[in-house]
Short mmCIF file of C-alpha atoms in Angstrom, two decimals:
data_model
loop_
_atom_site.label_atom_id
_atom_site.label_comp_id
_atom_site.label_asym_id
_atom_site.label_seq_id
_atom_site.Cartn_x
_atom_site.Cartn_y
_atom_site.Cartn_z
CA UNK U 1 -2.34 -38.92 40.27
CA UNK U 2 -6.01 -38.10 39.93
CA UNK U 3 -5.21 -34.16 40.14
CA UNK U 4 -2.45 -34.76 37.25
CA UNK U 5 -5.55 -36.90 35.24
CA UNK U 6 -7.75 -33.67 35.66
CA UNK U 7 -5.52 -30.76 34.59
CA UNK U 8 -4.52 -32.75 31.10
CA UNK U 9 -8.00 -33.91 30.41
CA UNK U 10 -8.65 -29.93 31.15
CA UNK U 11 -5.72 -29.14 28.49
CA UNK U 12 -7.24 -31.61 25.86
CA UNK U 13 -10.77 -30.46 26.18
CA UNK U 14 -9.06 -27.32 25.81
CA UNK U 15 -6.63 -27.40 22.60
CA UNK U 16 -9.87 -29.16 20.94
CA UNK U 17 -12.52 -26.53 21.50
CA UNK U 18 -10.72 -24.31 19.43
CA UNK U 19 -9.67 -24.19 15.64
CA UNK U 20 -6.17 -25.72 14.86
CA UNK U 21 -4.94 -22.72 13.66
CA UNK U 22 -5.65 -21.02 16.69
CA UNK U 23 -3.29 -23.16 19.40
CA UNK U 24 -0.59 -21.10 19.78
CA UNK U 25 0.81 -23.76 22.34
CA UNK U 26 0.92 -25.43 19.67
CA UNK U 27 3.11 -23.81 17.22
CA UNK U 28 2.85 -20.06 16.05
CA UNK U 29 0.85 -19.38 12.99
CA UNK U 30 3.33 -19.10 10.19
CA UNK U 31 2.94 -15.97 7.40
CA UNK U 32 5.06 -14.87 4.55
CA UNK U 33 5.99 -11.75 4.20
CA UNK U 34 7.28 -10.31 0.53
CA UNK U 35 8.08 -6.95 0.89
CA UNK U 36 10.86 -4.49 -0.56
CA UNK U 37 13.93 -4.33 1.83
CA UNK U 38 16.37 -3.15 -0.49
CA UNK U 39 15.81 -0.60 -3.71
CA UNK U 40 14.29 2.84 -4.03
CA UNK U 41 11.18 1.82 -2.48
CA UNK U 42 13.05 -0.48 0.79
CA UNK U 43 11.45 2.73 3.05
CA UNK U 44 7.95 1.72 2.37
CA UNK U 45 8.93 -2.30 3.02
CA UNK U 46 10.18 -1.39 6.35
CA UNK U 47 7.31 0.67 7.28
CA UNK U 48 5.18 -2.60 6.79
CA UNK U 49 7.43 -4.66 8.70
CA UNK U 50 7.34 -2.94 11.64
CA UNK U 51 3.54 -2.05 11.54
CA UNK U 52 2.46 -5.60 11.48
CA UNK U 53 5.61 -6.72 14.17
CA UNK U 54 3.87 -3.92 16.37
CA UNK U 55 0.93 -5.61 15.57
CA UNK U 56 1.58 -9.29 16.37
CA UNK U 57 2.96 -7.73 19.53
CA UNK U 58 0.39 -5.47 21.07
CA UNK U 59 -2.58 -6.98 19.32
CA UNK U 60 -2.52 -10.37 18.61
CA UNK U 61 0.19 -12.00 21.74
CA UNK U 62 3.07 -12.88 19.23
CA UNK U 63 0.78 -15.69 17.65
CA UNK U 64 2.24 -15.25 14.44
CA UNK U 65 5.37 -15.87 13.21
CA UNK U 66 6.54 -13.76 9.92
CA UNK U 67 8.81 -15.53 7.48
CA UNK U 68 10.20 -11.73 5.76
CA UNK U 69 11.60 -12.12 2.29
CA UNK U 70 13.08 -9.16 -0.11
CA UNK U 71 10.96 -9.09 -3.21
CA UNK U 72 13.00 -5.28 -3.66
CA UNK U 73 9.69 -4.31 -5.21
CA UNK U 74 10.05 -6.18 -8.58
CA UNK U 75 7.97 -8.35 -10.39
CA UNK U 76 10.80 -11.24 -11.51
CA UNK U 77 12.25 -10.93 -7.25
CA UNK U 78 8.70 -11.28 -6.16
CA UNK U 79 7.62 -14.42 -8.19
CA UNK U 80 11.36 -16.44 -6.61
CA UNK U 81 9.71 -15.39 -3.26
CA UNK U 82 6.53 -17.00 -4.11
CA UNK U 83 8.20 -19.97 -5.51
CA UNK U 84 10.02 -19.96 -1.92
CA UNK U 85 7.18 -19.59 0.13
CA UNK U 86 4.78 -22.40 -1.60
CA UNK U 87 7.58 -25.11 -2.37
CA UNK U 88 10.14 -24.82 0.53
CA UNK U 89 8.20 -22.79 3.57
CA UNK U 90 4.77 -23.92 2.97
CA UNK U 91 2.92 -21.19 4.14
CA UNK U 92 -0.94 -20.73 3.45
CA UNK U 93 -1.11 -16.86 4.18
CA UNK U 94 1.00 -14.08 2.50
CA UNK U 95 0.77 -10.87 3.53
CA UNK U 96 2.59 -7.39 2.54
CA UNK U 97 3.38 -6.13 -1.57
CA UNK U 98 4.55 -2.88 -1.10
CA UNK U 99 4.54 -2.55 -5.12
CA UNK U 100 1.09 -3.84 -7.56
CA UNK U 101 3.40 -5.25 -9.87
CA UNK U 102 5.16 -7.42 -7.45
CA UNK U 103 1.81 -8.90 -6.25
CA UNK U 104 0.11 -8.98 -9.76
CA UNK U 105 3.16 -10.99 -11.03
CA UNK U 106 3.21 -13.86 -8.09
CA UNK U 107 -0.77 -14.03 -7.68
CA UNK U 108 -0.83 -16.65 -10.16
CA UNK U 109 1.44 -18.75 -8.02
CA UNK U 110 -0.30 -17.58 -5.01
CA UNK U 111 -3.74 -18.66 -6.57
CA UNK U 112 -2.67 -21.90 -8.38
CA UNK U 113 -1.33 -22.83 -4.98
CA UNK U 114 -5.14 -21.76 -2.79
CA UNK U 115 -2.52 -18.99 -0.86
CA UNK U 116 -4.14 -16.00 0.61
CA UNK U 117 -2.09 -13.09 -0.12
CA UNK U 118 -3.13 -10.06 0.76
CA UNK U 119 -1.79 -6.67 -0.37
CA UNK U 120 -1.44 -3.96 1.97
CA UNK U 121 -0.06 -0.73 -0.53
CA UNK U 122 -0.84 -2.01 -4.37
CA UNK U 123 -3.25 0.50 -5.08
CA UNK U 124 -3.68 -0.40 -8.94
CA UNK U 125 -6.52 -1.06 -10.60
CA UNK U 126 -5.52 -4.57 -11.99
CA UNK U 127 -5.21 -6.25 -8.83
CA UNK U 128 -9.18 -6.75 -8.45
CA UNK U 129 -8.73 -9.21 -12.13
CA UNK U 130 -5.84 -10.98 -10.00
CA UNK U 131 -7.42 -13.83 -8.69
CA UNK U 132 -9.77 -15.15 -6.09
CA UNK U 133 -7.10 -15.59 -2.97
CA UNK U 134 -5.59 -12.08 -3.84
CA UNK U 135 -7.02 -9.51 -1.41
CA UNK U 136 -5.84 -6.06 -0.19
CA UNK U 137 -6.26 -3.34 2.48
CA UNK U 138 -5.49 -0.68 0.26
CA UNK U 139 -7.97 1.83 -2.01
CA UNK U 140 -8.03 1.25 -5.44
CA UNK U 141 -6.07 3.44 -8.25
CA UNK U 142 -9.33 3.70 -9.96
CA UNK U 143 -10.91 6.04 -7.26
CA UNK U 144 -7.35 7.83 -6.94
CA UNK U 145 -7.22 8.80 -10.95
CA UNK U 146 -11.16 9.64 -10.48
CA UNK U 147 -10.40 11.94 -7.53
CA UNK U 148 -7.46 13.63 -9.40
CA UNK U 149 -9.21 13.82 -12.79
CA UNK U 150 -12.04 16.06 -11.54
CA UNK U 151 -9.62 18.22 -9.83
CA UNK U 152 -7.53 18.63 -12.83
CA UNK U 153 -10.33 18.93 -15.15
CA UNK U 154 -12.08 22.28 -12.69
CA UNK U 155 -8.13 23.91 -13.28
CA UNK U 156 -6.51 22.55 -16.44
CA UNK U 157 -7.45 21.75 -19.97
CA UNK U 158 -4.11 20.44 -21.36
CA UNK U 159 -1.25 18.22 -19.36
CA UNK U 160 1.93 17.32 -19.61
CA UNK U 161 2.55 13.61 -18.06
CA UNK U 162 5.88 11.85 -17.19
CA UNK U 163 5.56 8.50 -16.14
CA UNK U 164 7.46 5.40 -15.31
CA UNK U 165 7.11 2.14 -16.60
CA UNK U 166 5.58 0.21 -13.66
CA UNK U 167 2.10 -1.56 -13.65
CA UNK U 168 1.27 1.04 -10.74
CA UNK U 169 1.91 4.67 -12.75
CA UNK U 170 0.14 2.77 -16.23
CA UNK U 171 -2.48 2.03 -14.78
CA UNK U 172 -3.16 5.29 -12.86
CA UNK U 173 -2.32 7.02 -16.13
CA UNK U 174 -4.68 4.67 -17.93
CA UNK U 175 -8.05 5.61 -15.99
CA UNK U 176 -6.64 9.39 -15.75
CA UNK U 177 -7.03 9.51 -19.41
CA UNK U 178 -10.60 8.67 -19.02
CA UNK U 179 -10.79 11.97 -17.90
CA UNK U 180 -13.45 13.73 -19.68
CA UNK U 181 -12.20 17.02 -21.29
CA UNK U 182 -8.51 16.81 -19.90
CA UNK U 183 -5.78 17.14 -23.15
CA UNK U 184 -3.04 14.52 -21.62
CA UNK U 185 0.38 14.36 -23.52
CA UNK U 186 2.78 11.83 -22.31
CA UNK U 187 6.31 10.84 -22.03
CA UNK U 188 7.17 7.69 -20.38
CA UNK U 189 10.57 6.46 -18.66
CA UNK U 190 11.82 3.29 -18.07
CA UNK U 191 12.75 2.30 -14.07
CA UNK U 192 16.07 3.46 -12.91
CA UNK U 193 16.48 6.66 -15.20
CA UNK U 194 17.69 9.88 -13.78
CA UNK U 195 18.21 12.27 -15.74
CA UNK U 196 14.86 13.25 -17.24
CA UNK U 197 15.97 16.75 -18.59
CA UNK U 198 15.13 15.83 -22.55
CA UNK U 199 11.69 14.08 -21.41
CA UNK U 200 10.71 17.25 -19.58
CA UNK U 201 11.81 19.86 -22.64
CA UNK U 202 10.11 17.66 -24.38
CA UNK U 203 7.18 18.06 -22.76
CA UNK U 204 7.46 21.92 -22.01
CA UNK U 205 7.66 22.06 -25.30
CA UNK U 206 3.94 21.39 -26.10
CA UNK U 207 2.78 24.12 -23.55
CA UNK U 208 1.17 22.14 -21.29
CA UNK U 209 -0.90 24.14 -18.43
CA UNK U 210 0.61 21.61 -15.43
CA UNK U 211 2.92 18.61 -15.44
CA UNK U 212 1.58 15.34 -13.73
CA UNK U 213 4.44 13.30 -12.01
CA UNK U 214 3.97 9.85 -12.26
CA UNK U 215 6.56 7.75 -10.60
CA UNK U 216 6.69 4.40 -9.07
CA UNK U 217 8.84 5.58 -5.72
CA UNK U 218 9.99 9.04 -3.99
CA UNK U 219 13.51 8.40 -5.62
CA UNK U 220 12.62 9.78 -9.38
CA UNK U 221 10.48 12.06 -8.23
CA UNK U 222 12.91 13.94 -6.19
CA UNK U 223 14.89 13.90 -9.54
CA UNK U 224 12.41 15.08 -11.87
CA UNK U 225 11.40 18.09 -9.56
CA UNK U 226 14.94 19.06 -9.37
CA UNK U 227 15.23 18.82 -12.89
CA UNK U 228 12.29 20.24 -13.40
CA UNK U 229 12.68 23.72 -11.16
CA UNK U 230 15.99 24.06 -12.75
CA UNK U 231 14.20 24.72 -16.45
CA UNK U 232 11.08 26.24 -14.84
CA UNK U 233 10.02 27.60 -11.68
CA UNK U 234 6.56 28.56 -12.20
CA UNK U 235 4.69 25.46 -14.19
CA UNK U 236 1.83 23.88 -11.52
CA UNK U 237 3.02 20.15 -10.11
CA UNK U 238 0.65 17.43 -9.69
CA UNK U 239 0.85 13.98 -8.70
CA UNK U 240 -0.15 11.13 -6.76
CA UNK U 241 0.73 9.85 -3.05
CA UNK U 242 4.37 10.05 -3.02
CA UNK U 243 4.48 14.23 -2.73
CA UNK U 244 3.61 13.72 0.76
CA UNK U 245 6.02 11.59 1.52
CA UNK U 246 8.38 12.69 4.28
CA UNK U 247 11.55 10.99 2.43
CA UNK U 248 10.42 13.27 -0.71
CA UNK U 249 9.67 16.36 1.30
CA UNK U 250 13.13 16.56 2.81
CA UNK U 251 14.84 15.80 -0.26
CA UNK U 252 13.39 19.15 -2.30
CA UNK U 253 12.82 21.22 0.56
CA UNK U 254 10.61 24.24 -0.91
CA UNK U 255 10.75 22.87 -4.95
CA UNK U 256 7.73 21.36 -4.03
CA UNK U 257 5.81 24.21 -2.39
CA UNK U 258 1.96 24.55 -3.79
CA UNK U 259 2.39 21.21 -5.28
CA UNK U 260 -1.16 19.41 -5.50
CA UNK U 261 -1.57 15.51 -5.13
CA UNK U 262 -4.32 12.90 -4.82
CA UNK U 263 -3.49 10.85 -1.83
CA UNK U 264 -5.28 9.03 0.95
CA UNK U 265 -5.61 10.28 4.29
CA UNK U 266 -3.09 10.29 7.24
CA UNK U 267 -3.16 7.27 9.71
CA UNK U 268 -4.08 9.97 12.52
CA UNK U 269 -7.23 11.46 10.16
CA UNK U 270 -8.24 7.94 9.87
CA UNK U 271 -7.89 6.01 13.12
CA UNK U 272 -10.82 6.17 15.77
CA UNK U 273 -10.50 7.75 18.62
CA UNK U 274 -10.13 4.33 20.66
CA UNK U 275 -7.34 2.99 18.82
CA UNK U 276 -5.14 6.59 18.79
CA UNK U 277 -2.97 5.57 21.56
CA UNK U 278 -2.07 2.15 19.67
CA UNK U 279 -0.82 4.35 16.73
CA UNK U 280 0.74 6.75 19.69
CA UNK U 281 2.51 3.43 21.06
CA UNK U 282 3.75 2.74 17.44
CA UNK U 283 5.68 5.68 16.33
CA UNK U 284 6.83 6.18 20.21
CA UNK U 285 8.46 3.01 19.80
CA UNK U 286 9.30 2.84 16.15
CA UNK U 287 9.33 6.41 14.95
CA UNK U 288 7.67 8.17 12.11
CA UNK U 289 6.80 6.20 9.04
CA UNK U 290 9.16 6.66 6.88
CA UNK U 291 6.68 6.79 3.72
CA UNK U 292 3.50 6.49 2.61
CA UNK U 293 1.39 7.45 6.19
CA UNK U 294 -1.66 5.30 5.39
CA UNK U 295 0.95 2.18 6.06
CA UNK U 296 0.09 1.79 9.69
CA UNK U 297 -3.52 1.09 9.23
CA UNK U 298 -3.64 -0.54 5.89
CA UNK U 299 -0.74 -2.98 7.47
CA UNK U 300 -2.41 -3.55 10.60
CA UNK U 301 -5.48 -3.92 8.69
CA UNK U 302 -4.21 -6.69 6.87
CA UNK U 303 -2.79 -8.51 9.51
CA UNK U 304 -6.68 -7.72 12.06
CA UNK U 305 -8.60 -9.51 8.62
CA UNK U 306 -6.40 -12.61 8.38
CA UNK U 307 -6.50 -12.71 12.58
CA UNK U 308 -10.63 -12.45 12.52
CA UNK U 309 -10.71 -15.14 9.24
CA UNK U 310 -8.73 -17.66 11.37
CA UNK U 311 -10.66 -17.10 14.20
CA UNK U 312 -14.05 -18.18 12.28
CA UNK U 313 -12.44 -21.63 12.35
CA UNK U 314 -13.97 -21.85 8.74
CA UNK U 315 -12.62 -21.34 4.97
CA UNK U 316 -10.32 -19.08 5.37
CA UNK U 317 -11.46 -17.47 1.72
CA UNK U 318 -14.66 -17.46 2.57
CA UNK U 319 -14.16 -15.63 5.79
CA UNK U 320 -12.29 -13.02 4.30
CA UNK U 321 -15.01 -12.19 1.61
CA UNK U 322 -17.80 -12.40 3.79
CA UNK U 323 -16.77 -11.37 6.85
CA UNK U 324 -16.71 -7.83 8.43
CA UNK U 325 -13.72 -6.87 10.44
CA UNK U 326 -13.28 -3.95 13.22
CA UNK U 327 -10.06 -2.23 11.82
CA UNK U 328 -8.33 0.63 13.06
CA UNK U 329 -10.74 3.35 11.16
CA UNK U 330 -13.29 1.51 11.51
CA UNK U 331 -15.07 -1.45 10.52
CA UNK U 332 -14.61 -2.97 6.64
CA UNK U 333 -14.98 -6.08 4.39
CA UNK U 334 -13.88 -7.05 1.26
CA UNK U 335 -16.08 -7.09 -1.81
CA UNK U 336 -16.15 -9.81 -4.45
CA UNK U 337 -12.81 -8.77 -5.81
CA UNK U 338 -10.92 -8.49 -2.95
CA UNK U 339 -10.71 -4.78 -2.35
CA UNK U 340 -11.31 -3.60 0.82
CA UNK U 341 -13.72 -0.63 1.69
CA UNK U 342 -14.20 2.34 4.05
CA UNK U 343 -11.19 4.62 2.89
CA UNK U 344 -11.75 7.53 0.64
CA UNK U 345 -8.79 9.55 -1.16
CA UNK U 346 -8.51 13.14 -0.79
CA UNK U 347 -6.82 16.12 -2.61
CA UNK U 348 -3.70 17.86 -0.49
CA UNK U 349 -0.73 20.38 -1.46
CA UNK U 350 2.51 21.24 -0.17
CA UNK U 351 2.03 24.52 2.23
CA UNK U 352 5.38 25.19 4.13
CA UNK U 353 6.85 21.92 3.26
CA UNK U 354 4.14 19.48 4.27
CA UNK U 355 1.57 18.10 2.99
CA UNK U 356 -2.18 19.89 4.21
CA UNK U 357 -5.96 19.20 2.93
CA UNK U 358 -6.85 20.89 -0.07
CA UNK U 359 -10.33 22.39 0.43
CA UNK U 360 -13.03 22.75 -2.34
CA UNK U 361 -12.75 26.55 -3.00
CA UNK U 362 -8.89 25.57 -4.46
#
């Protein structure tokens, strides 16, 4: 009897030296999970999922349990998964938003609520005016259209732009066009358009130097270069992240070739040497990532910030905006707007079909 007295008094004194949140004997910590699963953009989804799944796994025991919902990358399906999460699930932490507009349409929810949600590929500018629970691992449009700008500005004087409707491609076009001495001329197309062969005469049409592609996914933009190398085989491509997609890349084969994007480094440029083998682990179980290749460690990121504000046993807002986390490139933090720090973007093209640095002297 007196042994049995001693090992629960041990397991009380246990469970209450440590936050609530933290007893995974308890119950597992519950997180939403509003990604795109279905759509032209259901690759990049997926690649979150099983980034943080690897991640609850191999870094953090299982102690989480993900509640996944299809927000198919659109504002009006991502608010109905908000409205889910808050009223019938009940969840306090959101994490995922493959798409800015999908997260800058359900923050208010998120916010009105006191949800974290925390964005691991919405890039755009606006999310940093979203609110004061809205967070995310990703770099910030801004520096992207900066990065871009003064590479187009050294090569070209006048541009031709086509860009979708999204949140994400008007707001990269918006701080593009701050551009000093850049000439940008612009046609825009509304989601789920494919044929783009009068927008693109259209734009040939006012002799533009280079055409930007700005689309929300790799699906139009394997369309518009298509379209495009069918008119014109010469004119210089440019564009943003999805170029070095592998999805996009083995769609066009060599249409592509010499094209020159703004993106953000690979997971393997970024990662510290201690933490390779986890990404090793990842794709030898999982495969390749399927799109964007920053996912892994912007995902994981996510899910290592969330872990380390939980484990302060304070405000979990607080924690997050003044707390410094070891992530896989590296230590970061969030600054008063809830962007993340410590990842630069980089210029690339297409040599032989895949995506390689592109040095100064180009």
């Amino acid at each position: 009897m007196g042994r049995v007295f001693a090992i629960l008094v041990a397991v009380i004194v246990g469970l209450n030296g440590r936050p609530a949140a933290l007893r995974a004997e308890d119950a597992k910590i519950r997180i939403g999970v509003s990604i795109p699963l279905s759509g032209p953009v259901a690759n990049y989804g997926d690649d979150i999922k099983r980034a943080i799944t690897f991640a609850n796994e191999q870094l953090f025991r299982q102690r989480f349990q993900f509640l996944i919902e299809d927000d198919k990358c659109d504002p009006k399906e991502a608010v109905i998964v908000a409205h889910k999460f808050i009223a019938l699930e009940k969840v306090k932490y959101v994490v995922g938003f493959a798409c800015s507009g999908a997260l800058f349409a359900a923050a208010p929810l998120y916010e009105k609520s006191g949800i974290i949600a925390m964005g691991t590929l919405t890039s755009a500018a606006n999310i940093s005016n979203a609110g004061d629970f809205i967070f995310r691992t990703s770099p910030n449009d801004r520096d992207a259209a900066q990065t871009l700008g003064a590479y187009l500005a050294s090569h070209y004087r006048r541009i031709g732009v086509l860009s979708e409707e999204t949140d994400y491609c008007e707001g990269m076009l918006v701080e593009l066009s701050k551009t000093k001495g850049l000439d940008l001329v612009t046609e825009r197309y509304r989601s789920g358009e494919s044929d783009f062969r009068t927008l693109l005469l259209r734009l040939l049409a006012k002799k533009p130097e280079a055409l930007m592609l700005n689309p929300q996914s790799d699906e139009p933009l394997i369309s518009i270069v298509k379209q495009i190398r069918a008119v014109d085989s010469k004119i210089p491509l440019v564009g943003a992240y999805y170029p070095g997609s592998a999805q996009f890349l083995g769609a066009v084969k060599g249409l592509a070739e010499g094209m020159v994007f703004v993106d953000m480094p690979t997971s393997t440029q970024l990662i510290s040497p201690d933490k390779a083998r986890l990404y090793q682990q990842f794709v030898e179980k999982y495969g390749a990532l399927r799109g964007v290749d920053l996912t892994f460690v912007v995902a994981v990121n996510a899910m290592i910030a969330i872990d380390g504000a939980l484990r302060s046993g304070g405000d979990l807002r607080q924690a997050l905006y003044h707390g410094k986390f070891e992530g896989l490139a590296g230590p970061f933090s969030f600054d008063r707007d809830g962007n993340a720090d410590g990842i630069s973007f980089v210029m690339k093209h297409i040599v032989d079909g895949s995506p390689q640095l592109l040095h100064s002297k180009n």
